[in-house]
XYZ file of C-alpha atoms in Angstrom:
486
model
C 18.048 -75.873 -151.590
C 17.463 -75.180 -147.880
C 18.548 -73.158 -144.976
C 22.144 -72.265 -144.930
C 23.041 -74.577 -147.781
C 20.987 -71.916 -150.118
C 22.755 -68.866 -148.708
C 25.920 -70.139 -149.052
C 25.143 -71.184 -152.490
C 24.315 -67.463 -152.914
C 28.046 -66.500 -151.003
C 29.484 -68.232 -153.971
C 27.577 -66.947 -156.635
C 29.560 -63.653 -157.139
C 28.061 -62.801 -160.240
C 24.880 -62.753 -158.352
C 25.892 -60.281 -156.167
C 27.350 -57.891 -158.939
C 23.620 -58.638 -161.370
C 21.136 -59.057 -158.862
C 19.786 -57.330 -156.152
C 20.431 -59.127 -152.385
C 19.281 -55.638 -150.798
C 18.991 -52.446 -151.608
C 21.447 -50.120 -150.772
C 20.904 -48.922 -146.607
C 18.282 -51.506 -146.447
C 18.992 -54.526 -143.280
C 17.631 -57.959 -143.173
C 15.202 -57.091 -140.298
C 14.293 -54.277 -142.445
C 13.475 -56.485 -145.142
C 11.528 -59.126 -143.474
C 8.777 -55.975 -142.163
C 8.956 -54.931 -145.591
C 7.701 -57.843 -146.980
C 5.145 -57.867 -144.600
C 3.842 -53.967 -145.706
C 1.601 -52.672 -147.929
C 4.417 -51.490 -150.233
C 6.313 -54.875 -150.708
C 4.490 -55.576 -154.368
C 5.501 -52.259 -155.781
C 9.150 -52.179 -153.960
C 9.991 -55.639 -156.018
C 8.615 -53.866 -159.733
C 11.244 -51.331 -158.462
C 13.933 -53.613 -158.123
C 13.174 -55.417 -161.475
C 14.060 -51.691 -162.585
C 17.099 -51.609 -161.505
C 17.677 -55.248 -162.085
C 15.937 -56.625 -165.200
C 16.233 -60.503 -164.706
C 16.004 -61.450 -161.520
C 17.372 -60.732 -157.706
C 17.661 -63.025 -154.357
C 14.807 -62.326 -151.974
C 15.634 -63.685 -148.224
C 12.593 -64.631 -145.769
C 14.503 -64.824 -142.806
C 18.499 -65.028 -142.519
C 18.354 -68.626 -143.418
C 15.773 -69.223 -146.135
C 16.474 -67.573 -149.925
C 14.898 -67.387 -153.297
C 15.598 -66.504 -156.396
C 13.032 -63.686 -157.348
C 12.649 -63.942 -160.996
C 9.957 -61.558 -163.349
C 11.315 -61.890 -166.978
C 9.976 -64.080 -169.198
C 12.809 -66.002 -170.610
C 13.829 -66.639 -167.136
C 10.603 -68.015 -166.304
C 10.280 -70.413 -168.802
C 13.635 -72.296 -168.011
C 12.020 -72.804 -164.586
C 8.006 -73.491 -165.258
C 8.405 -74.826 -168.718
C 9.549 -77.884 -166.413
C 7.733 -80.030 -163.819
C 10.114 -79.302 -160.957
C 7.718 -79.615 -157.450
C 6.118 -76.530 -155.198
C 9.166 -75.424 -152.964
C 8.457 -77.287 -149.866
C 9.412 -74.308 -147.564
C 7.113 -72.504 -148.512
C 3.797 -75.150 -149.616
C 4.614 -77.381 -146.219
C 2.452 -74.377 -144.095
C -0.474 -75.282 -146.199
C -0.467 -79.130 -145.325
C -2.099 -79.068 -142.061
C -5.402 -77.592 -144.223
C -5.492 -78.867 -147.925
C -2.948 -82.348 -147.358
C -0.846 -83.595 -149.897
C -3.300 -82.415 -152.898
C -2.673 -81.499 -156.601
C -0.983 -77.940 -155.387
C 1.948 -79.839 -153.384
C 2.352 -83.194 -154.960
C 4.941 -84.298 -156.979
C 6.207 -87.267 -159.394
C 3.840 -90.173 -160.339
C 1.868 -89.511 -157.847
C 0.989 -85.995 -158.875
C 0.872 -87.077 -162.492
C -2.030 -89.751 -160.990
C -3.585 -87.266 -159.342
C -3.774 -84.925 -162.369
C -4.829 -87.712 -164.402
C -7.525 -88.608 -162.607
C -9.069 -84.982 -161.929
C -8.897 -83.864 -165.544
C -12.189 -85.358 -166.237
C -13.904 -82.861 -163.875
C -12.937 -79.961 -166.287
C -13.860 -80.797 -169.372
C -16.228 -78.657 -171.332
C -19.057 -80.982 -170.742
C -18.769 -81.031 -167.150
C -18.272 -77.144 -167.181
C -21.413 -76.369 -169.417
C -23.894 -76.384 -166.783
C -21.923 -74.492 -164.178
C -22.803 -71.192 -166.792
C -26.439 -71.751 -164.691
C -24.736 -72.508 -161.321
C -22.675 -68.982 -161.418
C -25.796 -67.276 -163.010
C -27.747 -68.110 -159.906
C -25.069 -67.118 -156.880
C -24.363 -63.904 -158.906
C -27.938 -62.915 -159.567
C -28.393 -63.693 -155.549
C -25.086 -60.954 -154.720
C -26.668 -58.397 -156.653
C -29.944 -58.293 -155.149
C -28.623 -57.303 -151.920
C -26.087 -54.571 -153.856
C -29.665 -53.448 -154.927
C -30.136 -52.727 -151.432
C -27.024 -51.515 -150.802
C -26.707 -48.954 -153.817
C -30.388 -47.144 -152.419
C -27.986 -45.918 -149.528
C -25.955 -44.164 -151.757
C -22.263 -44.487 -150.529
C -19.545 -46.518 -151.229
C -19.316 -50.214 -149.584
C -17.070 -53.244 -149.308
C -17.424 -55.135 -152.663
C -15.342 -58.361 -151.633
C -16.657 -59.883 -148.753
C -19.792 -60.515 -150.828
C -17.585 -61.447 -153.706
C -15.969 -63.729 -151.182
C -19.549 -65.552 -150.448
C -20.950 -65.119 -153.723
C -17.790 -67.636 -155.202
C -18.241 -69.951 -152.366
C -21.459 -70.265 -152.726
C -20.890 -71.079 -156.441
C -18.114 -73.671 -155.904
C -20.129 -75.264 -153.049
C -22.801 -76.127 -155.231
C -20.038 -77.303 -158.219
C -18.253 -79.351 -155.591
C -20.916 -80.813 -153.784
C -23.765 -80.247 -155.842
C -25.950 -77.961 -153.660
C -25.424 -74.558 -151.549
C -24.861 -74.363 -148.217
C -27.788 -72.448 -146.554
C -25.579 -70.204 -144.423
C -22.656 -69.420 -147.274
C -25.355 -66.118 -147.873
C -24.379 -64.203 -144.653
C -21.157 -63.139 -142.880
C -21.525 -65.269 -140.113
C -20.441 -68.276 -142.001
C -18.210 -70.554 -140.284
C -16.571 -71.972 -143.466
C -16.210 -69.495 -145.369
C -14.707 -67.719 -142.088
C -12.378 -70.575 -141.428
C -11.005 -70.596 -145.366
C -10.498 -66.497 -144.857
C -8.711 -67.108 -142.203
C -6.406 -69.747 -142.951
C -5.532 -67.768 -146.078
C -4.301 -64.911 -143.912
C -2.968 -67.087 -141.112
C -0.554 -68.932 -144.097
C 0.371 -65.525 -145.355
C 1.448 -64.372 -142.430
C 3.317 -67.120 -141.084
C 5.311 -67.293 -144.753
C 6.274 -63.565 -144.089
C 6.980 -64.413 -140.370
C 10.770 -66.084 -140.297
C 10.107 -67.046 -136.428
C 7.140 -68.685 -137.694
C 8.121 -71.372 -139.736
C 9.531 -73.840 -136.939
C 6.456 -75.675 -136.272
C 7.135 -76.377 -132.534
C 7.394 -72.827 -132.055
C 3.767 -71.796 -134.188
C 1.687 -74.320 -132.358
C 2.194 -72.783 -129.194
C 1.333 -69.095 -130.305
C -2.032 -67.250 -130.740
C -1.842 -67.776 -134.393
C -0.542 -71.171 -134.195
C -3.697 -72.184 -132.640
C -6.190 -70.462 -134.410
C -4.779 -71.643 -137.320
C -5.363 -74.712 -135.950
C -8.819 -74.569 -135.298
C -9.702 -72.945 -138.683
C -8.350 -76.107 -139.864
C -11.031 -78.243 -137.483
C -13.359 -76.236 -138.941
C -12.867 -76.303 -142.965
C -12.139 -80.292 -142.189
C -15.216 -80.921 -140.404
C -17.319 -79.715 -143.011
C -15.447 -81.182 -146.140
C -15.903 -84.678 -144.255
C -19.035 -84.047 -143.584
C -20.133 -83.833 -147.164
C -18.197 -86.490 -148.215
C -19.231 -88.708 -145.465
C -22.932 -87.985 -146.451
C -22.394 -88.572 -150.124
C -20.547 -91.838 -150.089
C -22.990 -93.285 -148.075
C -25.765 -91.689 -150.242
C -24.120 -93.319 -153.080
C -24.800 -97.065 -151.520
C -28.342 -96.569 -152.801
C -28.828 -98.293 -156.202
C -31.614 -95.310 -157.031
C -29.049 -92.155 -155.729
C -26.557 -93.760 -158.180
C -28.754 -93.793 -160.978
C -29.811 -90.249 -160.624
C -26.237 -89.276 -160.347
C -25.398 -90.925 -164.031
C -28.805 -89.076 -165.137
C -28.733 -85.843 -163.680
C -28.263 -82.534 -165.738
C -24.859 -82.251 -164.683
C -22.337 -83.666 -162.172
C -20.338 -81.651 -159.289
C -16.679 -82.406 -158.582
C -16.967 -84.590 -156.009
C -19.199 -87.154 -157.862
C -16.532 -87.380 -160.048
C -13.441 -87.672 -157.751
C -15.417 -90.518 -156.199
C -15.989 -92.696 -159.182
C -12.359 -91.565 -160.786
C -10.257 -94.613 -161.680
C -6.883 -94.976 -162.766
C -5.642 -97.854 -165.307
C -5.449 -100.081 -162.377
C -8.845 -99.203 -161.553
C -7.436 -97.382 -158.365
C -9.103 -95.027 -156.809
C -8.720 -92.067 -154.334
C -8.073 -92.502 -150.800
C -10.312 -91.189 -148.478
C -7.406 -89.040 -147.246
C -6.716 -87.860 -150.883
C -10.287 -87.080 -151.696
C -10.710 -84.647 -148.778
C -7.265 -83.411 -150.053
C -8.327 -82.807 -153.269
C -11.479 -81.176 -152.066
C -10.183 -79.026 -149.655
C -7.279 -77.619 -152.531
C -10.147 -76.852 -155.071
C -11.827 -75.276 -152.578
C -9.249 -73.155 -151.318
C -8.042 -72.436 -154.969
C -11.087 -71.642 -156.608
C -12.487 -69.689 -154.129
C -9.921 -67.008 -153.097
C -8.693 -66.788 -156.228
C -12.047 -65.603 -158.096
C -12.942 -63.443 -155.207
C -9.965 -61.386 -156.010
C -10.362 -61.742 -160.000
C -13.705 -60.569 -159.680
C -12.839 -57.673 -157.080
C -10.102 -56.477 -159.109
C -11.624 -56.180 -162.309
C -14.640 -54.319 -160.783
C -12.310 -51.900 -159.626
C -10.749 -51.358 -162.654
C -14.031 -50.754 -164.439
C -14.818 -48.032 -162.037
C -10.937 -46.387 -162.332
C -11.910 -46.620 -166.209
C -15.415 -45.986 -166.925
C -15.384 -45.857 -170.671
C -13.686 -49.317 -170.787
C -16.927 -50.266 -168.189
C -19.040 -48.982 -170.730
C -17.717 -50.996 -173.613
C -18.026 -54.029 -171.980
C -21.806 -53.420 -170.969
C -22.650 -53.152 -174.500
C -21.274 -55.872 -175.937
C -22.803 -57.759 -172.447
C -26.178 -56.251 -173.472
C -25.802 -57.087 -177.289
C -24.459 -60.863 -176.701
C -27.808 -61.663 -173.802
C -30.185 -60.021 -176.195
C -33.687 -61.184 -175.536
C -32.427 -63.921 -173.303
C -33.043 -64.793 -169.457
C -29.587 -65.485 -168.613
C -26.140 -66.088 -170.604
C -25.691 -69.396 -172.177
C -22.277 -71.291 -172.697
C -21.977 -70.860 -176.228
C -22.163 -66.724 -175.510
C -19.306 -66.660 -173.679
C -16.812 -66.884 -176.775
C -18.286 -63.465 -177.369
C -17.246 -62.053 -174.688
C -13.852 -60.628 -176.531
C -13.884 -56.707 -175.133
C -14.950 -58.187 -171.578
C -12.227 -60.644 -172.033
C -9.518 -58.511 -172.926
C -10.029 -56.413 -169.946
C -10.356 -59.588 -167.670
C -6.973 -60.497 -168.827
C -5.811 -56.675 -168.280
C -7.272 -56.601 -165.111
C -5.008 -59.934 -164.269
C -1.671 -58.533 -165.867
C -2.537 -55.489 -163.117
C -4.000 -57.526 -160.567
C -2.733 -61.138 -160.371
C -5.105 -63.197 -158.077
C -2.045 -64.847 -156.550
C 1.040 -62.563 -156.869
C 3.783 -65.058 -156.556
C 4.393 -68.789 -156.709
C 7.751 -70.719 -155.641
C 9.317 -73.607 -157.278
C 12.555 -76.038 -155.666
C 14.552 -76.739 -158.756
C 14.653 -80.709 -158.856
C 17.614 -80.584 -161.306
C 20.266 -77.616 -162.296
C 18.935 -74.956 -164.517
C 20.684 -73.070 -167.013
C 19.394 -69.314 -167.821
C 19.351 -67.512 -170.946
C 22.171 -65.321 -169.863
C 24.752 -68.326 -169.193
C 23.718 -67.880 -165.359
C 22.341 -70.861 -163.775
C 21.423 -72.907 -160.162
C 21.866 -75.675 -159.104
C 19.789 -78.603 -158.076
C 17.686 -78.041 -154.750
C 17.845 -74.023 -155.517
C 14.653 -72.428 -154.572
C 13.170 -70.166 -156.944
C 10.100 -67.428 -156.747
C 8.293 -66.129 -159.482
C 6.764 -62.652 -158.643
C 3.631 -62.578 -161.287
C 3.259 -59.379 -160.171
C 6.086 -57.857 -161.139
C 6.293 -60.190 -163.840
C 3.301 -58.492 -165.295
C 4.108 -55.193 -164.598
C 8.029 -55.304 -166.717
C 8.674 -52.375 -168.315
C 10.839 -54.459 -170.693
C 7.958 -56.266 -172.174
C 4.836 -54.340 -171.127
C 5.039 -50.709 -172.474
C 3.616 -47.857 -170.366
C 3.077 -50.909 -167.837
C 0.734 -48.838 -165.181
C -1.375 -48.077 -168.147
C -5.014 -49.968 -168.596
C -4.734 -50.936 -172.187
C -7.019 -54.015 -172.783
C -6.024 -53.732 -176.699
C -2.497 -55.236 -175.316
C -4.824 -58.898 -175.269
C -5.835 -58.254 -179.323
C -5.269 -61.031 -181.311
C -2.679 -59.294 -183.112
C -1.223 -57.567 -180.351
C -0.824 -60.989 -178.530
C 0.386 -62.965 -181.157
C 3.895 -61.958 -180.929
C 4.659 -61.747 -177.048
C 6.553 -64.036 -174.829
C 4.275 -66.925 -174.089
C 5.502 -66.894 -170.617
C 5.095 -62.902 -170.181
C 1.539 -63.280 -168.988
C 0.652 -66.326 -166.314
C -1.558 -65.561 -164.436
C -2.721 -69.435 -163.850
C 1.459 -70.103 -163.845
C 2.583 -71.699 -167.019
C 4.002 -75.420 -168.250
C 2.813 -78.933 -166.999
C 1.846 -77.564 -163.787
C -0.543 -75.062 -164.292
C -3.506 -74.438 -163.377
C -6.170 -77.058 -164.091
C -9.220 -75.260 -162.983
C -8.399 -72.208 -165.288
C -10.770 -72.603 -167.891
C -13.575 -72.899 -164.869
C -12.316 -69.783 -163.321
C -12.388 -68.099 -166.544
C -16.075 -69.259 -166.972
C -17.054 -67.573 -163.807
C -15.197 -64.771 -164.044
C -17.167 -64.258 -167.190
C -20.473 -64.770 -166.263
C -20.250 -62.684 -162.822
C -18.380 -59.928 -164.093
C -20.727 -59.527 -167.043
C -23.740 -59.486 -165.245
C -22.447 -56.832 -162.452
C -21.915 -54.627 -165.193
C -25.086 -55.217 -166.187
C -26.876 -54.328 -163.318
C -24.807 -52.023 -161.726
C -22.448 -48.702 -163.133
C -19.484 -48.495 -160.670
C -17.405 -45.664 -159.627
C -14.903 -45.541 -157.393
C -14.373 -43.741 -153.571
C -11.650 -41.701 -153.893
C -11.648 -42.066 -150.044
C -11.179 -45.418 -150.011
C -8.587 -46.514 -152.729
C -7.612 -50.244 -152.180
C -3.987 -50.943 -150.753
C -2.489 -53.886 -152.273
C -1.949 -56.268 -149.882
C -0.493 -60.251 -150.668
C -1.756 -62.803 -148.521
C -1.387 -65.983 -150.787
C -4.078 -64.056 -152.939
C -4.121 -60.257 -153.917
C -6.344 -58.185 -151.208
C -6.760 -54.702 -150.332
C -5.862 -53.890 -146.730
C -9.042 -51.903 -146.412
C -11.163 -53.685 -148.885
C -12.345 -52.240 -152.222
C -14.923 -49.865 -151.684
C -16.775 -48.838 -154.693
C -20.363 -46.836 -155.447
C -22.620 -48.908 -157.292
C -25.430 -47.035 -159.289
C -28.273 -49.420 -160.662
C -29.182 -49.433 -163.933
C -32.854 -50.071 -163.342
C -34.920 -53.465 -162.493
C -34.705 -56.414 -164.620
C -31.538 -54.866 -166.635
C -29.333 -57.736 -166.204
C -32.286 -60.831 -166.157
């Protein structure tokens, strides 16, 4: 439901008011709106789900409200359904990735689903193992550099490149040349776009579009657009015509393995439709934009928490160093291994979500496990984060524990208690290709490197669309000697 429709629906919901939270106690609307723009804001709302265990209205502005829900039962009577991506909030990402898979909705997201679940199957996948082995290997040559000064650095801008650099080459099949240094444009214009979306979701005065084109932000956003369009169409202007040659389409069904956008452009549906040329850059752009940002911050995170917990770091270099063996490089089949470094992957996500909070519009009424419910229209907001970090169903929940992800540990908890890829029909599709490179980078850093943290420089949690640290995530990286990871 929007605008004033939603808070009256709230003014009527009495219960509401008694169970859930609509502010704390002292705290103003203005007040809130700064607050959710602060450093604090993910830690405030695991307070709140303290005080109130289900779930508690969260208002962006005096006009727009969400249900904030972070207990499991909850979320599964929302994202056990299909209902769409709450329009207030996905609409500010249109002007970048279109109408992709993120905002779609109906048969024409179930096409679109459809047709891009080809691109993830294991066979496709396989021979990205080499793809992230390469950009990884390439990042911690220059941290060999970087570690001979001895002090602490920035770990996520290169993070940031190294994952572009991997999902350019899955996407279009080759690396950009400049994706290596700081001064790349595209990978500048996705950073910023990120932060410009962010801020204008936090920013009530924002969200009239009229009113953000003509600001500073407005038009930087703008031309970071330009910029991550120019390039997409560029590549896919370059291959389509490339792919008018009888002999470029014969090495493309005989090559080792084929990147993403070979297969959006010979994906067919029943009809033997295919995508637009409007819906392929769509698609593009939201893998792009997905897979990057979020596996810069999986990766950052979890390298943070091996330095916070060295002995758990140390575990999951030996069973890295055990599984490669006499090998060059990791293989697919090794990473099924992988289970310590896995477990504290997934520990490092129920700490650490890569995106903290996803919103829903609730296409029908929706009836809690507490005899509560919404209506139709209703907008809804799961906080992962907090989510994640429930007292109620994570013991000691600020603990690192990676036995929590044991088989038998896991067997009996909620199934929607941990999401960090969301949960139901509309999950995330690339998950299993995230987890792949998360795998293969991670295990290889730890391989190379030992890392401790600064104690000077402790990240700030920071949500903008993705988790960040307001002052990056500086760590100390000690190498382990040449050739210890190749």
């Amino acid at each position: 439901m929007r605008g004033c429709s939603w808070r009256a629906e709230f003014s009527e919901l009495s219960s509401y008011h008694v169970y859930f939270l609509l502010f704390p106690s002292g705290e103003k609307q203005a007040g809130l709106d700064l607050l959710i723009q602060q450093t604090g804001s993910l830690d405030k709302v695991v307070s709140w789900a303290q005080q109130f265990p289900y779930a508690s209205p969260l208002w962006m502005g005096p006009f727009l409200g969400f249900l904030n829900i972070y207990e499991p039962d909850y979320a599964k009577a929302v994202y056990s359904r299909g209902d769409p991506k709450a329009a207030d909030v996905y609409d500010f990402f249109l002007q970048w990735i279109g109408k992709g898979l993120l905002v779609l909705e109906g048969t024409k997201w179930f096409q679109h689903r459809k047709l891009l679940t080809p691109g993830f199957h294991y066979d496709v996948l396989k021979p990205y193992i080499a793809v992230f082995t390469s950009s990884a290997n390439n990042m911690l040559d220059k941290w060999e550099k970087k570690a001979q000064e001895n002090k602490s650095f920035d770990i996520f801008c290169d993070v940031g490149h190294m994952a572009l650099d991997s999902l350019m080459k899955c996407t279009f099949g080759k690396g950009d040349s400049g994706l290596c240094y700081r001064d790349s444009s595209y990978y500048q214009a996705v950073h910023d776009l990120t932060v410009l979306i962010q801020q204008r979701i936090d920013s009530f005065q924002y969200h009239n579009d009229f009113i953000y084109w003509l600001t500073p932000h407005g038009r930087r956003f703008l031309r970071a657009c330009q910029e991550a369009h120019d390039h997409t169409d560029h590549v896919i202007r370059k291959r389509k015509a490339a792919l008018q040659d009888k002999k470029e389409q014969e090495n493309i069904q005989h090559q080792r393995r084929l990147d993403f956008l070979d297969i959006l452009l010979g994906a067919r549906d029943e009809s033997d439709i295919k995508l637009s040329d409007a819906d392929l850059r769509a698609e593009v752009d939201t893998f792009m934009f997905e897979g990057h940002d979020t596996s810069t911050s999986a990766i950052s995170w979890f390298l943070y928490c091996m330095a916070l917990y060295p002995e758990h770091q140390r575990r999951c270099r030996e069973e890295a160093h055990e599984i490669l063996g006499d090998q060059v490089s990791f293989q697919w089949d090794d990473l099924g291994k992988m289970t310590y470094l896995t477990m504290c992957i997934k520990e490092s996500f129920r700490l650490y979500p890569p995106v903290p909070q996803v919103y829903r519009q609730l296409s029908k009424p929706v009836n809690f496990v507490d005899g509560r419910s919404l209506p139709a229209g209703s907008l809804v907001s799961l906080h992962i984060y907090a989510l994640h970090r429930n007292s109620a169903v994570w013991p000691d929940p600020e603990v690192f524990d990676p036995l929590r992800f044991s088989p038998d540990n896991a067997s009996g908890r909620h199934p929607f208690a941990f999401m960090p890829f969301s949960a139901g029909p509309r999950n995330c599709i690339g998950q299993q290709f995230a987890m792949n490179e998360i795998k293969v980078v991670t295990a290889l850093c730890l391989l190379r490197f030992e890392f401790s943290i600064d104690p000077l420089k402790l990240p700030i949690k920071m949500p903008q669309v993705i988790l960040r640290s307001k002052n990056g995530i500086h760590l100390h990286l000690k190498s382990l000697g040449p050739g210890s990871g190749k």
